[in-house]
mmCIF file of C-alpha atoms in Angstrom:
data_model
loop_
_atom_site.group_PDB
_atom_site.id
_atom_site.type_symbol
_atom_site.label_atom_id
_atom_site.label_comp_id
_atom_site.label_asym_id
_atom_site.label_seq_id
_atom_site.Cartn_x
_atom_site.Cartn_y
_atom_site.Cartn_z
ATOM 1 C CA UNK A 1 8.489 -16.663 -15.904
ATOM 2 C CA UNK A 2 10.827 -16.254 -12.928
ATOM 3 C CA UNK A 3 14.309 -14.895 -13.073
ATOM 4 C CA UNK A 4 16.462 -16.092 -10.162
ATOM 5 C CA UNK A 5 19.105 -13.736 -8.747
ATOM 6 C CA UNK A 6 21.722 -15.627 -6.916
ATOM 7 C CA UNK A 7 22.368 -12.778 -4.526
ATOM 8 C CA UNK A 8 23.396 -12.767 -0.805
ATOM 9 C CA UNK A 9 21.552 -9.920 0.908
ATOM 10 C CA UNK A 10 22.956 -8.287 3.986
ATOM 11 C CA UNK A 11 20.731 -7.701 6.982
ATOM 12 C CA UNK A 12 21.775 -4.282 8.172
ATOM 13 C CA UNK A 13 20.938 -3.554 11.757
ATOM 14 C CA UNK A 14 24.356 -3.353 13.407
ATOM 15 C CA UNK A 15 24.687 0.007 15.154
ATOM 16 C CA UNK A 16 21.105 0.968 14.254
ATOM 17 C CA UNK A 17 19.250 2.418 17.089
ATOM 18 C CA UNK A 18 16.036 1.069 18.636
ATOM 19 C CA UNK A 19 13.175 3.547 18.685
ATOM 20 C CA UNK A 20 11.122 3.258 21.767
ATOM 21 C CA UNK A 21 7.988 5.269 22.472
ATOM 22 C CA UNK A 22 5.615 5.287 25.452
ATOM 23 C CA UNK A 23 2.063 4.252 24.775
ATOM 24 C CA UNK A 24 -0.189 4.453 27.809
ATOM 25 C CA UNK A 25 1.143 1.807 30.234
ATOM 26 C CA UNK A 26 2.916 0.012 27.392
ATOM 27 C CA UNK A 27 6.202 0.576 25.532
ATOM 28 C CA UNK A 28 6.304 0.031 21.772
ATOM 29 C CA UNK A 29 9.777 -0.912 20.529
ATOM 30 C CA UNK A 30 10.331 -0.448 16.800
ATOM 31 C CA UNK A 31 13.696 -1.987 15.753
ATOM 32 C CA UNK A 32 15.188 -1.968 12.253
ATOM 33 C CA UNK A 33 16.117 -5.493 11.310
ATOM 34 C CA UNK A 34 17.073 -5.437 7.644
ATOM 35 C CA UNK A 35 17.616 -3.273 4.499
ATOM 36 C CA UNK A 36 17.092 -5.441 1.337
ATOM 37 C CA UNK A 37 17.814 -4.329 -2.201
ATOM 38 C CA UNK A 38 15.093 -4.808 -4.806
ATOM 39 C CA UNK A 39 14.268 -3.765 -8.432
ATOM 40 C CA UNK A 40 13.674 -0.286 -9.832
ATOM 41 C CA UNK A 41 11.008 1.967 -8.309
ATOM 42 C CA UNK A 42 9.245 -0.254 -5.795
ATOM 43 C CA UNK A 43 5.822 1.398 -5.771
ATOM 44 C CA UNK A 44 4.203 -0.852 -3.135
ATOM 45 C CA UNK A 45 5.324 -3.551 -0.763
ATOM 46 C CA UNK A 46 3.134 -6.373 0.676
ATOM 47 C CA UNK A 47 3.805 -9.115 3.209
ATOM 48 C CA UNK A 48 2.748 -12.518 1.924
ATOM 49 C CA UNK A 49 -0.222 -14.016 3.855
ATOM 50 C CA UNK A 50 2.351 -16.327 5.824
ATOM 51 C CA UNK A 51 4.574 -13.364 6.611
ATOM 52 C CA UNK A 52 7.662 -15.161 5.360
ATOM 53 C CA UNK A 53 8.266 -12.965 2.270
ATOM 54 C CA UNK A 54 7.428 -9.531 0.762
ATOM 55 C CA UNK A 55 6.246 -8.770 -2.772
ATOM 56 C CA UNK A 56 7.156 -5.502 -4.485
ATOM 57 C CA UNK A 57 5.395 -4.245 -7.666
ATOM 58 C CA UNK A 58 8.095 -2.410 -9.657
ATOM 59 C CA UNK A 59 6.999 0.622 -11.556
ATOM 60 C CA UNK A 60 10.184 1.025 -13.697
ATOM 61 C CA UNK A 61 10.993 -2.739 -13.967
ATOM 62 C CA UNK A 62 9.715 -5.795 -15.696
ATOM 63 C CA UNK A 63 7.432 -7.311 -13.140
ATOM 64 C CA UNK A 64 7.056 -7.803 -9.340
ATOM 65 C CA UNK A 65 9.770 -9.010 -7.015
ATOM 66 C CA UNK A 66 9.365 -11.720 -4.361
ATOM 67 C CA UNK A 67 11.898 -11.536 -1.458
ATOM 68 C CA UNK A 68 12.135 -14.228 1.083
ATOM 69 C CA UNK A 69 12.868 -12.582 4.475
ATOM 70 C CA UNK A 70 15.634 -13.492 6.842
ATOM 71 C CA UNK A 71 14.469 -16.098 9.401
ATOM 72 C CA UNK A 72 13.537 -14.626 12.778
ATOM 73 C CA UNK A 73 16.350 -14.812 15.264
ATOM 74 C CA UNK A 74 19.131 -14.947 12.702
ATOM 75 C CA UNK A 75 22.311 -12.914 13.787
ATOM 76 C CA UNK A 76 21.829 -9.447 12.324
ATOM 77 C CA UNK A 77 25.481 -8.658 11.865
ATOM 78 C CA UNK A 78 26.130 -11.591 9.489
ATOM 79 C CA UNK A 79 25.291 -11.875 5.769
ATOM 80 C CA UNK A 80 21.893 -13.594 5.473
ATOM 81 C CA UNK A 81 21.086 -15.639 2.413
ATOM 82 C CA UNK A 82 17.699 -14.631 0.944
ATOM 83 C CA UNK A 83 15.834 -15.756 -2.084
ATOM 84 C CA UNK A 84 14.946 -13.118 -4.684
ATOM 85 C CA UNK A 85 12.966 -13.639 -7.828
ATOM 86 C CA UNK A 86 11.338 -11.342 -10.332
ATOM 87 C CA UNK A 87 8.028 -12.605 -11.751
ATOM 88 C CA UNK A 88 7.390 -11.291 -15.223
ATOM 89 C CA UNK A 89 3.745 -11.004 -16.181
ATOM 90 C CA UNK A 90 2.735 -10.807 -19.837
ATOM 91 C CA UNK A 91 3.697 -7.464 -21.400
ATOM 92 C CA UNK A 92 6.449 -7.081 -18.826
ATOM 93 C CA UNK A 93 8.538 -5.076 -21.181
ATOM 94 C CA UNK A 94 6.001 -2.264 -20.893
ATOM 95 C CA UNK A 95 6.678 -2.022 -17.150
ATOM 96 C CA UNK A 96 4.310 0.071 -14.951
ATOM 97 C CA UNK A 97 3.493 -2.423 -12.234
ATOM 98 C CA UNK A 98 1.755 -0.309 -9.543
ATOM 99 C CA UNK A 99 -0.324 -2.183 -6.877
ATOM 100 C CA UNK A 100 -0.835 -5.739 -5.697
ATOM 101 C CA UNK A 101 -3.436 -7.530 -3.558
ATOM 102 C CA UNK A 102 -3.562 -10.877 -1.829
ATOM 103 C CA UNK A 103 -7.037 -12.559 -1.647
ATOM 104 C CA UNK A 104 -6.247 -15.567 0.606
ATOM 105 C CA UNK A 105 -9.763 -17.108 0.158
ATOM 106 C CA UNK A 106 -8.986 -17.561 -3.523
ATOM 107 C CA UNK A 107 -5.318 -18.504 -3.092
ATOM 108 C CA UNK A 108 -4.692 -15.499 -5.294
ATOM 109 C CA UNK A 109 -2.408 -12.592 -5.808
ATOM 110 C CA UNK A 110 -3.416 -9.819 -8.196
ATOM 111 C CA UNK A 111 -1.221 -7.052 -9.708
ATOM 112 C CA UNK A 112 -2.045 -4.020 -11.832
ATOM 113 C CA UNK A 113 -0.101 -2.794 -14.784
ATOM 114 C CA UNK A 114 -0.825 0.915 -15.529
ATOM 115 C CA UNK A 115 0.680 0.983 -18.922
ATOM 116 C CA UNK A 116 -1.517 -1.733 -20.419
ATOM 117 C CA UNK A 117 -4.802 -1.592 -18.476
ATOM 118 C CA UNK A 118 -4.464 -5.190 -17.325
ATOM 119 C CA UNK A 119 -4.672 -6.870 -13.979
ATOM 120 C CA UNK A 120 -2.856 -10.270 -13.698
ATOM 121 C CA UNK A 121 -4.024 -13.004 -11.372
ATOM 122 C CA UNK A 122 -1.401 -15.391 -9.896
ATOM 123 C CA UNK A 123 -1.875 -18.466 -7.744
ATOM 124 C CA UNK A 124 -0.484 -18.195 -4.189
ATOM 125 C CA UNK A 125 1.655 -19.795 -3.023
ATOM 126 C CA UNK A 126 3.917 -20.428 -6.059
ATOM 127 C CA UNK A 127 3.085 -17.248 -8.081
ATOM 128 C CA UNK A 128 2.061 -19.081 -11.313
ATOM 129 C CA UNK A 129 0.025 -17.101 -13.747
ATOM 130 C CA UNK A 130 -3.628 -18.016 -13.799
ATOM 131 C CA UNK A 131 -5.067 -15.341 -16.103
ATOM 132 C CA UNK A 132 -4.873 -11.804 -17.428
ATOM 133 C CA UNK A 133 -7.897 -9.448 -16.950
ATOM 134 C CA UNK A 134 -8.515 -6.461 -19.161
ATOM 135 C CA UNK A 135 -9.762 -3.730 -16.908
ATOM 136 C CA UNK A 136 -11.281 -1.487 -19.579
ATOM 137 C CA UNK A 137 -9.858 1.723 -18.223
ATOM 138 C CA UNK A 138 -6.702 3.742 -18.587
ATOM 139 C CA UNK A 139 -3.821 3.704 -16.057
ATOM 140 C CA UNK A 140 -5.203 1.184 -13.663
ATOM 141 C CA UNK A 141 -3.964 1.517 -10.074
ATOM 142 C CA UNK A 142 -5.387 0.264 -6.848
ATOM 143 C CA UNK A 143 -7.290 -3.039 -6.379
ATOM 144 C CA UNK A 144 -9.881 -3.786 -3.689
ATOM 145 C CA UNK A 145 -11.751 -7.127 -2.934
ATOM 146 C CA UNK A 146 -15.421 -7.595 -2.111
ATOM 147 C CA UNK A 147 -15.696 -11.031 -0.460
ATOM 148 C CA UNK A 148 -19.497 -10.776 -0.143
ATOM 149 C CA UNK A 149 -20.138 -10.555 -3.807
ATOM 150 C CA UNK A 150 -16.863 -12.098 -5.012
ATOM 151 C CA UNK A 151 -15.670 -9.153 -7.114
ATOM 152 C CA UNK A 152 -12.751 -6.765 -7.584
ATOM 153 C CA UNK A 153 -12.647 -2.978 -7.908
ATOM 154 C CA UNK A 154 -9.889 -1.419 -9.852
ATOM 155 C CA UNK A 155 -9.280 2.387 -10.011
ATOM 156 C CA UNK A 156 -8.369 3.890 -13.364
ATOM 157 C CA UNK A 157 -6.421 7.112 -12.950
ATOM 158 C CA UNK A 158 -6.776 8.691 -16.371
ATOM 159 C CA UNK A 159 -10.155 7.320 -17.279
ATOM 160 C CA UNK A 160 -11.676 8.685 -13.950
ATOM 161 C CA UNK A 161 -13.499 5.413 -13.503
ATOM 162 C CA UNK A 162 -13.576 2.359 -11.328
ATOM 163 C CA UNK A 163 -13.965 -1.059 -12.962
ATOM 164 C CA UNK A 164 -16.026 -3.620 -11.077
ATOM 165 C CA UNK A 165 -14.911 -7.082 -12.017
ATOM 166 C CA UNK A 166 -16.772 -10.316 -11.441
ATOM 167 C CA UNK A 167 -14.212 -12.727 -9.987
ATOM 168 C CA UNK A 168 -15.639 -15.984 -11.581
ATOM 169 C CA UNK A 169 -15.842 -14.656 -15.108
ATOM 170 C CA UNK A 170 -13.022 -12.051 -15.030
ATOM 171 C CA UNK A 171 -15.313 -9.638 -16.826
ATOM 172 C CA UNK A 172 -15.912 -6.029 -16.041
ATOM 173 C CA UNK A 173 -19.610 -5.958 -15.064
ATOM 174 C CA UNK A 174 -19.869 -2.264 -14.191
ATOM 175 C CA UNK A 175 -17.911 0.926 -14.784
ATOM 176 C CA UNK A 176 -18.368 3.641 -12.099
ATOM 177 C CA UNK A 177 -17.578 7.268 -12.988
ATOM 178 C CA UNK A 178 -15.644 9.161 -10.335
ATOM 179 C CA UNK A 179 -14.039 12.493 -9.681
ATOM 180 C CA UNK A 180 -10.606 13.172 -11.263
ATOM 181 C CA UNK A 181 -7.747 10.599 -10.751
ATOM 182 C CA UNK A 182 -9.388 7.966 -8.450
ATOM 183 C CA UNK A 183 -6.858 6.020 -6.494
ATOM 184 C CA UNK A 184 -7.612 4.413 -3.122
ATOM 185 C CA UNK A 185 -10.521 2.065 -2.762
ATOM 186 C CA UNK A 186 -12.408 0.234 -0.036
ATOM 187 C CA UNK A 187 -15.643 -1.764 -0.093
ATOM 188 C CA UNK A 188 -17.996 -1.346 2.872
ATOM 189 C CA UNK A 189 -21.452 -2.313 3.911
ATOM 190 C CA UNK A 190 -21.247 -5.848 2.541
ATOM 191 C CA UNK A 191 -19.976 -4.658 -0.796
ATOM 192 C CA UNK A 192 -22.933 -2.279 -1.369
ATOM 193 C CA UNK A 193 -20.785 0.830 -0.924
ATOM 194 C CA UNK A 194 -17.401 1.794 -2.397
ATOM 195 C CA UNK A 195 -15.299 4.515 -0.826
ATOM 196 C CA UNK A 196 -12.989 6.207 -3.485
ATOM 197 C CA UNK A 197 -10.194 8.640 -2.752
ATOM 198 C CA UNK A 198 -9.543 11.024 -5.732
ATOM 199 C CA UNK A 199 -6.138 12.544 -6.126
ATOM 200 C CA UNK A 200 -6.921 15.409 -8.580
ATOM 201 C CA UNK A 201 -10.564 15.627 -7.683
ATOM 202 C CA UNK A 202 -9.811 16.626 -4.082
ATOM 203 C CA UNK A 203 -12.573 14.488 -2.711
ATOM 204 C CA UNK A 204 -13.473 11.249 -0.901
ATOM 205 C CA UNK A 205 -16.533 9.754 -2.496
ATOM 206 C CA UNK A 206 -19.092 7.347 -1.169
ATOM 207 C CA UNK A 207 -20.656 5.454 -4.032
ATOM 208 C CA UNK A 208 -23.531 2.975 -4.235
ATOM 209 C CA UNK A 209 -22.017 0.264 -6.294
ATOM 210 C CA UNK A 210 -25.107 -1.115 -8.047
ATOM 211 C CA UNK A 211 -26.394 2.232 -9.235
ATOM 212 C CA UNK A 212 -22.994 3.867 -9.639
ATOM 213 C CA UNK A 213 -24.331 6.975 -7.956
ATOM 214 C CA UNK A 214 -22.545 9.073 -5.412
ATOM 215 C CA UNK A 215 -24.327 9.255 -2.050
ATOM 216 C CA UNK A 216 -21.938 11.424 -0.133
ATOM 217 C CA UNK A 217 -18.617 13.229 -0.525
ATOM 218 C CA UNK A 218 -15.888 14.981 1.545
ATOM 219 C CA UNK A 219 -14.071 17.715 -0.251
ATOM 220 C CA UNK A 220 -10.937 19.547 0.920
ATOM 221 C CA UNK A 221 -9.693 22.407 -1.275
ATOM 222 C CA UNK A 222 -6.496 21.695 -3.203
ATOM 223 C CA UNK A 223 -6.218 18.233 -1.614
ATOM 224 C CA UNK A 224 -4.582 15.199 -3.196
ATOM 225 C CA UNK A 225 -6.322 12.224 -1.653
ATOM 226 C CA UNK A 226 -4.260 8.948 -2.026
ATOM 227 C CA UNK A 227 -4.814 5.969 0.228
ATOM 228 C CA UNK A 228 -7.447 4.726 2.546
ATOM 229 C CA UNK A 229 -7.554 2.335 5.400
ATOM 230 C CA UNK A 230 -10.772 1.157 7.117
ATOM 231 C CA UNK A 231 -11.205 -0.273 10.599
ATOM 232 C CA UNK A 232 -12.583 -3.829 10.884
ATOM 233 C CA UNK A 233 -15.908 -2.595 12.163
ATOM 234 C CA UNK A 234 -16.215 -0.148 9.317
ATOM 235 C CA UNK A 235 -16.989 2.802 11.685
ATOM 236 C CA UNK A 236 -13.901 4.801 10.784
ATOM 237 C CA UNK A 237 -11.629 5.361 7.732
ATOM 238 C CA UNK A 238 -8.273 7.058 7.428
ATOM 239 C CA UNK A 239 -7.295 8.908 4.243
ATOM 240 C CA UNK A 240 -3.859 10.242 3.292
ATOM 241 C CA UNK A 241 -3.741 13.719 1.657
ATOM 242 C CA UNK A 242 -0.378 14.329 -0.109
ATOM 243 C CA UNK A 243 -0.943 18.047 -0.760
ATOM 244 C CA UNK A 244 -1.674 19.042 2.846
ATOM 245 C CA UNK A 245 0.571 16.497 4.446
ATOM 246 C CA UNK A 246 -2.185 15.221 6.509
ATOM 247 C CA UNK A 247 -4.212 12.121 7.376
ATOM 248 C CA UNK A 248 -7.929 12.487 7.927
ATOM 249 C CA UNK A 249 -9.954 10.399 10.287
ATOM 250 C CA UNK A 250 -13.498 9.902 8.838
ATOM 251 C CA UNK A 251 -16.627 8.916 10.632
ATOM 252 C CA UNK A 252 -18.081 6.587 7.947
ATOM 253 C CA UNK A 253 -21.688 6.786 9.290
ATOM 254 C CA UNK A 254 -21.844 10.543 9.191
ATOM 255 C CA UNK A 255 -19.182 10.726 6.420
ATOM 256 C CA UNK A 256 -17.460 13.661 7.930
ATOM 257 C CA UNK A 257 -13.823 14.391 8.969
ATOM 258 C CA UNK A 258 -13.531 14.042 12.740
ATOM 259 C CA UNK A 259 -9.794 14.441 13.197
ATOM 260 C CA UNK A 260 -6.745 15.599 11.144
ATOM 261 C CA UNK A 261 -3.231 14.349 11.810
ATOM 262 C CA UNK A 262 -0.256 16.343 10.426
ATOM 263 C CA UNK A 263 2.490 14.310 9.051
ATOM 264 C CA UNK A 264 5.647 14.705 6.892
ATOM 265 C CA UNK A 265 5.607 15.836 3.289
ATOM 266 C CA UNK A 266 3.695 13.794 0.743
ATOM 267 C CA UNK A 267 2.078 11.030 2.797
ATOM 268 C CA UNK A 268 1.512 7.966 0.679
ATOM 269 C CA UNK A 269 0.506 4.513 2.008
ATOM 270 C CA UNK A 270 -1.230 4.051 5.371
ATOM 271 C CA UNK A 271 -1.623 0.807 7.410
ATOM 272 C CA UNK A 272 -3.614 0.125 10.548
ATOM 273 C CA UNK A 273 -1.971 -2.056 13.246
ATOM 274 C CA UNK A 274 -4.266 -3.715 15.789
ATOM 275 C CA UNK A 275 -7.078 -1.454 14.364
ATOM 276 C CA UNK A 276 -5.590 1.441 16.454
ATOM 277 C CA UNK A 277 -1.991 2.365 15.529
ATOM 278 C CA UNK A 278 -1.692 3.914 12.161
ATOM 279 C CA UNK A 279 1.596 3.758 10.146
ATOM 280 C CA UNK A 280 2.023 6.405 7.486
ATOM 281 C CA UNK A 281 4.739 6.453 4.799
ATOM 282 C CA UNK A 282 5.652 10.019 3.743
ATOM 283 C CA UNK A 283 7.766 10.342 0.715
ATOM 284 C CA UNK A 284 9.294 13.666 1.597
ATOM 285 C CA UNK A 285 9.447 17.015 -0.283
ATOM 286 C CA UNK A 286 9.513 16.984 -4.045
ATOM 287 C CA UNK A 287 12.510 18.012 -6.079
ATOM 288 C CA UNK A 288 11.868 21.671 -7.018
ATOM 289 C CA UNK A 289 12.371 20.979 -10.719
ATOM 290 C CA UNK A 290 10.844 17.504 -11.236
ATOM 291 C CA UNK A 291 8.920 15.417 -8.606
ATOM 292 C CA UNK A 292 10.062 12.195 -10.332
ATOM 293 C CA UNK A 293 13.694 12.872 -9.277
ATOM 294 C CA UNK A 294 15.228 12.040 -5.872
ATOM 295 C CA UNK A 295 13.778 14.110 -3.030
ATOM 296 C CA UNK A 296 16.120 16.741 -1.442
ATOM 297 C CA UNK A 297 15.298 15.173 1.910
ATOM 298 C CA UNK A 298 14.532 11.557 2.904
ATOM 299 C CA UNK A 299 11.069 10.612 3.988
ATOM 300 C CA UNK A 300 9.619 9.469 7.287
ATOM 301 C CA UNK A 301 7.269 6.843 8.687
ATOM 302 C CA UNK A 302 4.840 8.374 11.142
ATOM 303 C CA UNK A 303 3.242 6.242 13.919
ATOM 304 C CA UNK A 304 -0.125 7.531 15.211
ATOM 305 C CA UNK A 305 -2.112 6.306 18.174
ATOM 306 C CA UNK A 306 -5.648 6.848 16.907
ATOM 307 C CA UNK A 307 -7.246 6.164 20.296
ATOM 308 C CA UNK A 308 -5.145 8.685 22.197
ATOM 309 C CA UNK A 309 -5.256 11.055 19.135
ATOM 310 C CA UNK A 310 -1.449 11.549 19.207
ATOM 311 C CA UNK A 311 1.485 11.191 16.956
ATOM 312 C CA UNK A 312 3.758 8.772 18.644
ATOM 313 C CA UNK A 313 6.938 8.853 16.551
ATOM 314 C CA UNK A 314 8.467 9.700 13.249
ATOM 315 C CA UNK A 315 10.933 7.157 11.891
ATOM 316 C CA UNK A 316 13.586 8.168 9.381
ATOM 317 C CA UNK A 317 13.182 6.378 5.922
ATOM 318 C CA UNK A 318 15.111 6.385 2.824
ATOM 319 C CA UNK A 319 14.594 8.411 -0.322
ATOM 320 C CA UNK A 320 10.938 8.465 -0.998
ATOM 321 C CA UNK A 321 9.373 5.699 1.152
ATOM 322 C CA UNK A 322 6.213 4.852 -0.681
ATOM 323 C CA UNK A 323 4.919 1.342 -0.055
ATOM 324 C CA UNK A 324 4.128 0.186 3.417
ATOM 325 C CA UNK A 325 2.913 -3.050 4.987
ATOM 326 C CA UNK A 326 2.373 -4.606 8.387
ATOM 327 C CA UNK A 327 2.937 -8.322 8.811
ATOM 328 C CA UNK A 328 -0.237 -10.545 9.306
ATOM 329 C CA UNK A 329 0.888 -11.426 12.859
ATOM 330 C CA UNK A 330 1.684 -7.794 13.673
ATOM 331 C CA UNK A 331 5.271 -8.641 14.604
ATOM 332 C CA UNK A 332 6.958 -6.388 12.001
ATOM 333 C CA UNK A 333 6.337 -3.835 9.282
ATOM 334 C CA UNK A 334 8.280 -2.707 6.215
ATOM 335 C CA UNK A 335 8.348 0.045 3.632
ATOM 336 C CA UNK A 336 9.880 0.508 0.153
ATOM 337 C CA UNK A 337 12.112 3.316 -0.676
ATOM 338 C CA UNK A 338 11.127 4.316 -4.232
ATOM 339 C CA UNK A 339 14.402 6.062 -5.252
ATOM 340 C CA UNK A 340 16.773 3.849 -3.314
ATOM 341 C CA UNK A 341 15.387 0.595 -4.785
ATOM 342 C CA UNK A 342 15.281 -1.191 -1.449
ATOM 343 C CA UNK A 343 12.908 -2.277 1.315
ATOM 344 C CA UNK A 344 13.448 -1.753 5.100
ATOM 345 C CA UNK A 345 12.125 -4.188 7.644
ATOM 346 C CA UNK A 346 11.362 -3.350 11.209
ATOM 347 C CA UNK A 347 10.308 -5.521 14.210
ATOM 348 C CA UNK A 348 7.486 -4.351 16.502
ATOM 349 C CA UNK A 349 7.302 -5.370 20.132
ATOM 350 C CA UNK A 350 5.013 -4.455 22.932
ATOM 351 C CA UNK A 351 6.220 -4.737 26.580
ATOM 352 C CA UNK A 352 4.600 -3.829 29.837
#
């Protein structure tokens, strides 16, 4: 069921600076174009495949929110009408919506609900419910897609498992044991291999999917591995480590760390742009009493040129920027501020 909010959202870019950084012979301009309110505790944000809207799984709210973005070229200083709707999956009252995934080849959007152990599949476009899938694990988090074998992987934070789900049947066909608190996932090698980042286990695991056996691992003492992004040719991966405020570059063939990038406190989501420029959302320092409270300092978005091995810029975020997404056409990126209950949108432009 959808609930419509007849709200007019203000695109806030008046008097906001343009951040410009020099990249080789090119200049990258990153310009804030809008700040849009959303529901409580937006854990993640995703551009829709057509780039016309963003979707936000809400951890402390009753579903996921779909926000239609202001049209390109609209005057930034005027109020911009925007459509907002909250989609309520079954068991919405139990909240806990953590991560989403678009699978364009299936015309599908999936979302996980930690508190129930379910993943819900919706048709896209339209966001009509197709089915609910019991994962068979506790505190389900991240979802990855294997297009070769037509299956999903879902990490289960408390169970210390990953559920492998056949798309056609919606059944869990294999449960893979992992180190403590698995989170980020990526299929590689035509779906034969699964890379798993383990938050409490302090490792990145390489697992042979069919046998469920670990074939290699990278361990960093006291680390808290969170998210992973893999290059299109599967030669490199990038992993965020919240404890050490770092992002590791990994040679996937050798399965070793080749570079370490220092970023701001508590790096969360990472996104690759043009398979070279890495965007990292860092939540900021924890409240000294309770990490679930507002941070004493706002977070940042770090931009890294992985070819030049340099940090290009740090963009100020709101309170606890967590989710992060780059538009399919590479024209913009956005991030969700967990404690502020909003999403910030930026335009990206290269010029000689």
